[in-house]
PDB file of C-alpha atoms in Angstrom:
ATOM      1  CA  UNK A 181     -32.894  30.850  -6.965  1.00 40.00           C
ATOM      2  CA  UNK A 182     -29.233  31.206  -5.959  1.00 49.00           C
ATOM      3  CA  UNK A 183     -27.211  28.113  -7.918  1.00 66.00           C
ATOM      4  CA  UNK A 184     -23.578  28.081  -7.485  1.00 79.00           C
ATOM      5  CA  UNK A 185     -21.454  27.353 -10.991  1.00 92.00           C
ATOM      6  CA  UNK A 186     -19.343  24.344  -9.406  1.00 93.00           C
ATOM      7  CA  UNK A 187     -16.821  24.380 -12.137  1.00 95.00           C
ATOM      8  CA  UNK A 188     -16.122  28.087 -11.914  1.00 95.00           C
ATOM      9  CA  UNK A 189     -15.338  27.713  -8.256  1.00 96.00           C
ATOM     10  CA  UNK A 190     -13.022  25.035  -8.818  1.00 96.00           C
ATOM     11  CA  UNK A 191     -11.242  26.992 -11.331  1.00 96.00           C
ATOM     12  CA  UNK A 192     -10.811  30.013  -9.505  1.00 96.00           C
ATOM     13  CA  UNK A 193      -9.888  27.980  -6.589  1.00 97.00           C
ATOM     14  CA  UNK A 194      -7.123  26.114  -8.094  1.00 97.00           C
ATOM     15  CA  UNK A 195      -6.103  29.043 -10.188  1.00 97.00           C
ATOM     16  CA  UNK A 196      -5.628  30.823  -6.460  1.00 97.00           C
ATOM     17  CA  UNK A 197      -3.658  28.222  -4.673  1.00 96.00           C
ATOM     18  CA  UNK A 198      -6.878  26.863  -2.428  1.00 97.00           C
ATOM     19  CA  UNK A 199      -6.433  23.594  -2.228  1.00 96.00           C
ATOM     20  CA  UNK A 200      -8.206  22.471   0.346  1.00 96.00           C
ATOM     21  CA  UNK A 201     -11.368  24.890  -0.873  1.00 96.00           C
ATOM     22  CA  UNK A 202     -10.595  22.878  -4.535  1.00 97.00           C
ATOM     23  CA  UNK A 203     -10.828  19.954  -3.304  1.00 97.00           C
ATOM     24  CA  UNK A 204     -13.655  20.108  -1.455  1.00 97.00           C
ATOM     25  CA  UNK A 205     -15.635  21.257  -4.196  1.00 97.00           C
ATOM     26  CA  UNK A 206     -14.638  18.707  -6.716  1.00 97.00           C
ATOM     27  CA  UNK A 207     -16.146  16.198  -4.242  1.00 97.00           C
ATOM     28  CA  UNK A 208     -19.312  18.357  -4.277  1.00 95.00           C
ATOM     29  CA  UNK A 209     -19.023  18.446  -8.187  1.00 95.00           C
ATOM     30  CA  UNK A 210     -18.673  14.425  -8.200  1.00 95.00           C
ATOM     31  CA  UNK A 211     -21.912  14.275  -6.305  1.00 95.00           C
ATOM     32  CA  UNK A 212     -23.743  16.342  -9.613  1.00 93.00           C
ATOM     33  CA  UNK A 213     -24.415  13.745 -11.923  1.00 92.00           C
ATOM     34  CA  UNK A 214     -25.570  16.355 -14.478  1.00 92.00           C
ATOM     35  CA  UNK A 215     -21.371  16.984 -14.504  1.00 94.00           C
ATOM     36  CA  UNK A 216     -20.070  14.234 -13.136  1.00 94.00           C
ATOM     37  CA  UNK A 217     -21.026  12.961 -16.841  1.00 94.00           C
ATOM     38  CA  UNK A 218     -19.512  15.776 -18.646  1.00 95.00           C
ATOM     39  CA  UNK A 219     -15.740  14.579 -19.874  1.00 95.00           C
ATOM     40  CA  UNK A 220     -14.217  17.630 -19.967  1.00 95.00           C
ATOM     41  CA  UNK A 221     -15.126  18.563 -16.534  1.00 96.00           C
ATOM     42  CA  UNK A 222     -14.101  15.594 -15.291  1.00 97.00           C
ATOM     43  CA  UNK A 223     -11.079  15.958 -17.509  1.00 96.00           C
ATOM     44  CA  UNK A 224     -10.432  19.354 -15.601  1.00 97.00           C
ATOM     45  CA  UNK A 225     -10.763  18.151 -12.502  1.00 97.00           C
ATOM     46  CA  UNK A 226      -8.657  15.266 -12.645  1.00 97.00           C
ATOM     47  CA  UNK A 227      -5.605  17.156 -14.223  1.00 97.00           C
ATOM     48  CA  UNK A 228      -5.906  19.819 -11.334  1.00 98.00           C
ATOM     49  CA  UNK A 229      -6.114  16.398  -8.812  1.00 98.00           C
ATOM     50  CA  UNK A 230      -3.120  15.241 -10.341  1.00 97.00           C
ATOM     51  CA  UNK A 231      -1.034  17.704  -9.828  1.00 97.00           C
ATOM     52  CA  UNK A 232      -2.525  18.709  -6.375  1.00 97.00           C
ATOM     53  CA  UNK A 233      -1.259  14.903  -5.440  1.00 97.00           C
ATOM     54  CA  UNK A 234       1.991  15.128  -6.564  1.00 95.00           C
ATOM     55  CA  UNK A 235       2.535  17.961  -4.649  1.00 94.00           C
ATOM     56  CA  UNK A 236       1.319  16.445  -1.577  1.00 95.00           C
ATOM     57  CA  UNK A 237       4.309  14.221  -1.703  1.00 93.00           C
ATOM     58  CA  UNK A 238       6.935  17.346  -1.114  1.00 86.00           C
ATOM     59  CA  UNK A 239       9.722  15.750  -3.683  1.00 81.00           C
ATOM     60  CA  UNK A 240      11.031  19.291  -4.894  1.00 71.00           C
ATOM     61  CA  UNK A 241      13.383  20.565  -2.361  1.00 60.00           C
ATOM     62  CA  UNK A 242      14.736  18.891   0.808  1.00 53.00           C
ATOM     63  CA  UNK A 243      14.232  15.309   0.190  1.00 56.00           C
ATOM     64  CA  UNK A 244      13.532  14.933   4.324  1.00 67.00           C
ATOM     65  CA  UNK A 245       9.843  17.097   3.596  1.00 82.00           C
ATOM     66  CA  UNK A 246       7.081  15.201   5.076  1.00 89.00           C
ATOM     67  CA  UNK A 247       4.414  14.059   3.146  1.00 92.00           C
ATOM     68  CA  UNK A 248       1.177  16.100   3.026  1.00 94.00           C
ATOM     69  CA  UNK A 249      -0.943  13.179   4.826  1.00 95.00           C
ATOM     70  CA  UNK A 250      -4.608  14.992   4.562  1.00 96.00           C
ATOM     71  CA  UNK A 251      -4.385  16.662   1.144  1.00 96.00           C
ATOM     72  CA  UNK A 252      -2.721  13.510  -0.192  1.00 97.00           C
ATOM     73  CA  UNK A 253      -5.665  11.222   1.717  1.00 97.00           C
ATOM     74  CA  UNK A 254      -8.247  13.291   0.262  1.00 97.00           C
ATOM     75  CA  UNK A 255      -6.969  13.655  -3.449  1.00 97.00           C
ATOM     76  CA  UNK A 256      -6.601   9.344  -3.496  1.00 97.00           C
ATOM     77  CA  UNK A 257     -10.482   9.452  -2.075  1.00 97.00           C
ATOM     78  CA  UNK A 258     -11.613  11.498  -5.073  1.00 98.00           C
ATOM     79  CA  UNK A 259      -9.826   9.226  -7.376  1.00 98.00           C
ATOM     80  CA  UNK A 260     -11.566   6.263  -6.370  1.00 97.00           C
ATOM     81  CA  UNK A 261     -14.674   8.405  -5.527  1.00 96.00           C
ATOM     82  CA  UNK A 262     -14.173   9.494  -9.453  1.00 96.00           C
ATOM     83  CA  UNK A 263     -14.353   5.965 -10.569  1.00 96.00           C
ATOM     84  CA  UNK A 264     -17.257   4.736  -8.543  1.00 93.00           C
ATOM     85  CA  UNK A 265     -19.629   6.713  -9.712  1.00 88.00           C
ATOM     86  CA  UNK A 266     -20.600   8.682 -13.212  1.00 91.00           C
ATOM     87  CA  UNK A 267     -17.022   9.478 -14.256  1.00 93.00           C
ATOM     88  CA  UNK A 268     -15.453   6.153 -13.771  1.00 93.00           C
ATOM     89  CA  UNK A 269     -15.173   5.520 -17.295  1.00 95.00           C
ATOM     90  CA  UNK A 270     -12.316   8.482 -17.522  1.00 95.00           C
ATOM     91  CA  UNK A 271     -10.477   7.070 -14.639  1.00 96.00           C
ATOM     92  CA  UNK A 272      -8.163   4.262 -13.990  1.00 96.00           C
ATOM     93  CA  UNK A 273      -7.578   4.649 -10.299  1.00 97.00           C
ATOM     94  CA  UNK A 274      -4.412   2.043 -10.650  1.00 95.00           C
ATOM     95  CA  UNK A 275      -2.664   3.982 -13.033  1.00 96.00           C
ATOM     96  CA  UNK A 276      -3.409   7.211 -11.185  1.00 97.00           C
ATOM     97  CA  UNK A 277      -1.694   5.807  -8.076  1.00 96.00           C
ATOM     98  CA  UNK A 278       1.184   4.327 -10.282  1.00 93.00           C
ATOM     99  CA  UNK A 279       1.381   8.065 -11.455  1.00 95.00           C
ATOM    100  CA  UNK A 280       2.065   8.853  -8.132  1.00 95.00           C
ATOM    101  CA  UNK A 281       4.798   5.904  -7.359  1.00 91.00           C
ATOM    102  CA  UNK A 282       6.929   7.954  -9.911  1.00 90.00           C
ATOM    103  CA  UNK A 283       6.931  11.165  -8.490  1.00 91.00           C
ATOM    104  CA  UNK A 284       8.392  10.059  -5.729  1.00 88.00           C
ATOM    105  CA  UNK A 285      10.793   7.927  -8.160  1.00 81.00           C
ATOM    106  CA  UNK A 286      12.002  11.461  -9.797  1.00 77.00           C
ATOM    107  CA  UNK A 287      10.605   9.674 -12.868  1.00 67.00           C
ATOM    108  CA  UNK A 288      13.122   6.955 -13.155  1.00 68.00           C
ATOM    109  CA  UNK A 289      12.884   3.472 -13.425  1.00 64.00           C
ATOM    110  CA  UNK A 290      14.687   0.251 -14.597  1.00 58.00           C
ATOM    111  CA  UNK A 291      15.964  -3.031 -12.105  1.00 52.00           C
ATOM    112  CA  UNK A 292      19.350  -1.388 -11.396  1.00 54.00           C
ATOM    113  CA  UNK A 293      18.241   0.561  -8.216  1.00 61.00           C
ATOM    114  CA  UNK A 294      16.108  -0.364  -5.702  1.00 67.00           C
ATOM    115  CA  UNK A 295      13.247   1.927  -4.133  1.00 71.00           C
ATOM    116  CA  UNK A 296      13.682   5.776  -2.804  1.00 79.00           C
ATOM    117  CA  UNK A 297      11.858   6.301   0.676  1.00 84.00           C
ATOM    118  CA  UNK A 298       9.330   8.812  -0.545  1.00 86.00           C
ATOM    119  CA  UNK A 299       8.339   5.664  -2.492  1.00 87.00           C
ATOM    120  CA  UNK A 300       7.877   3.429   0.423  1.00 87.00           C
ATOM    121  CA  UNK A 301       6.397   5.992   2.425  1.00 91.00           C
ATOM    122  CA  UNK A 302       3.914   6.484  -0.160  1.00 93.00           C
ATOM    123  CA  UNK A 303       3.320   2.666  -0.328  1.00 91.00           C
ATOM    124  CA  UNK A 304       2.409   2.840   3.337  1.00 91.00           C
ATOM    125  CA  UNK A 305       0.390   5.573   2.685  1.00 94.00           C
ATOM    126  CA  UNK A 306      -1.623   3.484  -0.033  1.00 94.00           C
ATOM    127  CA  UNK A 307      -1.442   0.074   1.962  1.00 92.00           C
ATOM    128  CA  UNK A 308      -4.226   2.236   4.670  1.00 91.00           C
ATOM    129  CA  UNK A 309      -6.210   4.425   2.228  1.00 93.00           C
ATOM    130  CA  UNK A 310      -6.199   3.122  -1.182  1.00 93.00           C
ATOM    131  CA  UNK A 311      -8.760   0.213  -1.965  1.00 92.00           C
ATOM    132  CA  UNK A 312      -7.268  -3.241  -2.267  1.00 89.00           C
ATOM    133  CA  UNK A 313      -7.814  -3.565  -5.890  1.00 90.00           C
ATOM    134  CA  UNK A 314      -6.677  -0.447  -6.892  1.00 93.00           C
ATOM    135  CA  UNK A 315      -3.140  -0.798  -4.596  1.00 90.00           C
ATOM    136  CA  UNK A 316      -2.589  -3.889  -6.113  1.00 88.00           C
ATOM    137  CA  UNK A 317      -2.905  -2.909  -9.826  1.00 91.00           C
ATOM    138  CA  UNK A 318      -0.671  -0.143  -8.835  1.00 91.00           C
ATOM    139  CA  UNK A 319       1.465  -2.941  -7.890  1.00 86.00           C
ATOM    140  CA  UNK A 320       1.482  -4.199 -10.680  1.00 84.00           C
ATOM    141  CA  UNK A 321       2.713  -1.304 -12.779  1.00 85.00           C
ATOM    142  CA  UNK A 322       4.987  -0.740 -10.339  1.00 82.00           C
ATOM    143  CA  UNK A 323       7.280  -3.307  -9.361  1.00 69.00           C
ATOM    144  CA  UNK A 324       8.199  -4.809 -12.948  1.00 58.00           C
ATOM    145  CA  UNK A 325      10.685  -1.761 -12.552  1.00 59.00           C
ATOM    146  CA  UNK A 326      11.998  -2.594  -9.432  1.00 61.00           C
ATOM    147  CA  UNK A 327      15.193  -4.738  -8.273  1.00 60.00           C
ATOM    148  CA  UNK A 328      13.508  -6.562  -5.957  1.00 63.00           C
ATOM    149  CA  UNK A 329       9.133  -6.074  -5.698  1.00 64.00           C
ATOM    150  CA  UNK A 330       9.496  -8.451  -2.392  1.00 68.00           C
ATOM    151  CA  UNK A 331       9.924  -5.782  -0.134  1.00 67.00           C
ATOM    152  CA  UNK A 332       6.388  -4.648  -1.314  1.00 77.00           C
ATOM    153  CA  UNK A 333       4.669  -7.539   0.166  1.00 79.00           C
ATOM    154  CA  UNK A 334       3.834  -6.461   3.707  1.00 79.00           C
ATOM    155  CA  UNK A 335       1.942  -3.226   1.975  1.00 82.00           C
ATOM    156  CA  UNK A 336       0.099  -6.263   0.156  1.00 81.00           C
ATOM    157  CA  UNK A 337      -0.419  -7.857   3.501  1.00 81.00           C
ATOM    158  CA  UNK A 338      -1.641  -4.676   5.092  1.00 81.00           C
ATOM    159  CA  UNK A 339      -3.461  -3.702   2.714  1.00 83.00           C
ATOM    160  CA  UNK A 340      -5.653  -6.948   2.022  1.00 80.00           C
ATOM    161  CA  UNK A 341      -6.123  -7.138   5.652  1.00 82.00           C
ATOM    162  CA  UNK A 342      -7.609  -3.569   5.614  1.00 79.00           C
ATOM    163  CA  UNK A 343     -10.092  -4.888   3.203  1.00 76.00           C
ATOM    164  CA  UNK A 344     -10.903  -7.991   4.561  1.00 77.00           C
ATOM    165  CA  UNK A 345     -11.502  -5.618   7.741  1.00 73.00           C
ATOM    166  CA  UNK A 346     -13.952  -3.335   5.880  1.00 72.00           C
ATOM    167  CA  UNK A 347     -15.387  -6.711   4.165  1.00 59.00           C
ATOM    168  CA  UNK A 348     -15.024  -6.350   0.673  1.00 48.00           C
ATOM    169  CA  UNK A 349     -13.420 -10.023  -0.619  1.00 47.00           C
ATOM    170  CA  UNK A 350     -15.554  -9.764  -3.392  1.00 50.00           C
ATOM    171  CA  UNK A 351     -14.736  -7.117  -4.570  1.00 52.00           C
ATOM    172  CA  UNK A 352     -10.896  -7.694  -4.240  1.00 53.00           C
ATOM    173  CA  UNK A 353     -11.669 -11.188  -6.200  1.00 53.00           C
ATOM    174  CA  UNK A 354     -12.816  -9.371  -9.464  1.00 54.00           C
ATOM    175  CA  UNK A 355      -9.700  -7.612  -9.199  1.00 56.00           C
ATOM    176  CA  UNK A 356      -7.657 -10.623  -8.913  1.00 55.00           C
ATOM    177  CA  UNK A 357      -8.998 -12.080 -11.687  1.00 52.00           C
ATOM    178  CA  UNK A 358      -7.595  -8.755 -13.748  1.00 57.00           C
ATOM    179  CA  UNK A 359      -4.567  -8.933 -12.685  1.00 55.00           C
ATOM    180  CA  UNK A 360      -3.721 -12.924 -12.982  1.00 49.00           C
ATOM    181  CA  UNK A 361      -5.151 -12.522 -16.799  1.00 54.00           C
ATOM    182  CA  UNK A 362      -3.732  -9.213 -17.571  1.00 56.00           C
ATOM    183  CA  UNK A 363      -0.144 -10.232 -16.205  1.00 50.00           C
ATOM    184  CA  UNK A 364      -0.474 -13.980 -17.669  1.00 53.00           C
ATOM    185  CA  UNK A 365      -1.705 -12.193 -21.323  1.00 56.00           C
ATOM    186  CA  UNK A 366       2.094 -10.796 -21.313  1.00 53.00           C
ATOM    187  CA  UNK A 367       3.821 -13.866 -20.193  1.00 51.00           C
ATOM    188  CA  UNK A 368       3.157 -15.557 -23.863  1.00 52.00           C
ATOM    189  CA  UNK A 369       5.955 -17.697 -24.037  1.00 50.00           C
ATOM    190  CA  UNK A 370       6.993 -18.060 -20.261  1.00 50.00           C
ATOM    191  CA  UNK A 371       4.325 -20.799 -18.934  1.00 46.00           C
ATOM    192  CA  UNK A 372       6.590 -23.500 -18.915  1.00 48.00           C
ATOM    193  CA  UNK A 373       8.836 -21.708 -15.899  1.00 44.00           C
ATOM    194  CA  UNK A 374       7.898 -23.455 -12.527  1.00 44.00           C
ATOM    195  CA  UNK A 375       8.681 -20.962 -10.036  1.00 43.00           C
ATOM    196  CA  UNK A 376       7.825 -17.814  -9.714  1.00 42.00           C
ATOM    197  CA  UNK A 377      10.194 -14.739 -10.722  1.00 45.00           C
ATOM    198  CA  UNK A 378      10.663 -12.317  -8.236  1.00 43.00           C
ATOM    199  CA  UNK A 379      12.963  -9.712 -10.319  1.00 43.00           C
ATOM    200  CA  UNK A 380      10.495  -9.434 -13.374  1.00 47.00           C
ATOM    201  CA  UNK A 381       6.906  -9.096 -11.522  1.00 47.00           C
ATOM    202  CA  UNK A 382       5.853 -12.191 -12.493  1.00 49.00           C
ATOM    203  CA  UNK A 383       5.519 -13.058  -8.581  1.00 57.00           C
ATOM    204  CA  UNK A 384       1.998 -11.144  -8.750  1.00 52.00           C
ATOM    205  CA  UNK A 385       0.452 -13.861 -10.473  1.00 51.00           C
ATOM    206  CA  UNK A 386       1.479 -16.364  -8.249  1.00 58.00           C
ATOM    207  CA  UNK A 387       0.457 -14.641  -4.936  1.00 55.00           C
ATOM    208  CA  UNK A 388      -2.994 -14.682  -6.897  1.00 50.00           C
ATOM    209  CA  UNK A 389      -3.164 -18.243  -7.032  1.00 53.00           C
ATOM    210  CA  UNK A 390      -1.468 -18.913  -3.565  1.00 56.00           C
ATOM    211  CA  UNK A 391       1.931 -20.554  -4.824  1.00 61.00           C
ATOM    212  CA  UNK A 392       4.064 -17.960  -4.811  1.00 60.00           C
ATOM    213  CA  UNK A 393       7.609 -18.510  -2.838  1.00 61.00           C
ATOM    214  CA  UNK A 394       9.432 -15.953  -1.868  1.00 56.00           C
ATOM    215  CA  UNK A 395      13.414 -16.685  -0.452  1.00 58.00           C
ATOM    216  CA  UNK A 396      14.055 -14.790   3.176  1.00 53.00           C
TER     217      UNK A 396
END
């Protein structure tokens, strides 16, 4: 019988420029649980997606480069797709999109600036294809760095109304529930402050539990 060696193909596909022909076989790949279990396919696979992403985003060269909408779309489904099914255990999809927040930062962070447009562009991006959870612990790595995270809040909007839309409240509640204990576990010594704090991040944890205020 004829069998096709998945891993060579995506190799030799990536290794040739193919993109598209790359990524379409890493979601065939995914489907193989025999290596969808393997780590260093998966480990392959991922560091090709990675930098197939990035690229998406057209940051080298003329800032004013339009995104790459469908290759982008399709590398953020094979993330998630990644983690929801053998090979989630090498994957944090959060961290992945993060990644991908600071390529379109050049890289640099800290309060003093506030975001680039590839950034916000990207959050758009994220607001209509990433899942809930995984936008919003993206989120959360993301705008401790920033001047001023409120801004971000109608991709939080749009985004939780996407998933309310494609009825997954449960599954955006586990993910609360990370991010109110994983942001509160680094507070230590700051429970006693009554409002919430826009400028250090802190104003996740609040819109978690529905008392956050933020000044217009």
């Amino acid at each position: 019988d004829y069998r096709r060696d998945l891993v060579t193909l995506m190799e030799l596909s990536y290794q040739s420029g193919d993109r598209g022909l790359f990524l379409d076989l890493a979601d065939e790949m995914l489907d193989k649980s025999s290596l969808a279990k393997q780590e260093k396919v998966v480990s392959q696979m991922l560091e090709h997606l990675r930098v197939i992403g990035a690229g998406s985003l057209q940051v080298e060269g003329s800032s004013k480069s339009p995104i790459d909408l469908q290759t982008l779309s399709k590398a953020i489904a094979l993330f998630q797709k990644t983690a929801s099914g053998s090979s989630k255990q090498y994957i944090d999809v959060g961290k992945e999109l993060y990644a991908l927040l600071k390529v379109c930062s050049g890289g640099r962070e800290g309060t003093d600036r506030k975001p680039f447009k590839k950034e916000m562009e990207l959050l758009s991006i994220l607001s209509e294809r990433a899942l809930p959870r995984y936008m919003l612990e993206a989120l959360q790595l993301w705008c401790p760095y920033r001047e001023d995270p409120a801004h971000s809040l109608q991709f939080v909007q749009q985004s939780l109304s996407r998933g309310a839309k494609m009825d997954c409240n449960s599954d955006m509640s586990g993910s609360f529930f990370r991010i109110v204990h994983s942001r509160d576990s680094t507070k230590h010594g700051d429970s006693n402050t009554g409002s919430s704090n826009v400028s250090n991040g802190s104003i996740w944890g609040e819109v978690m539990k529905g008392a956050a205020k933020v000044e217009k």
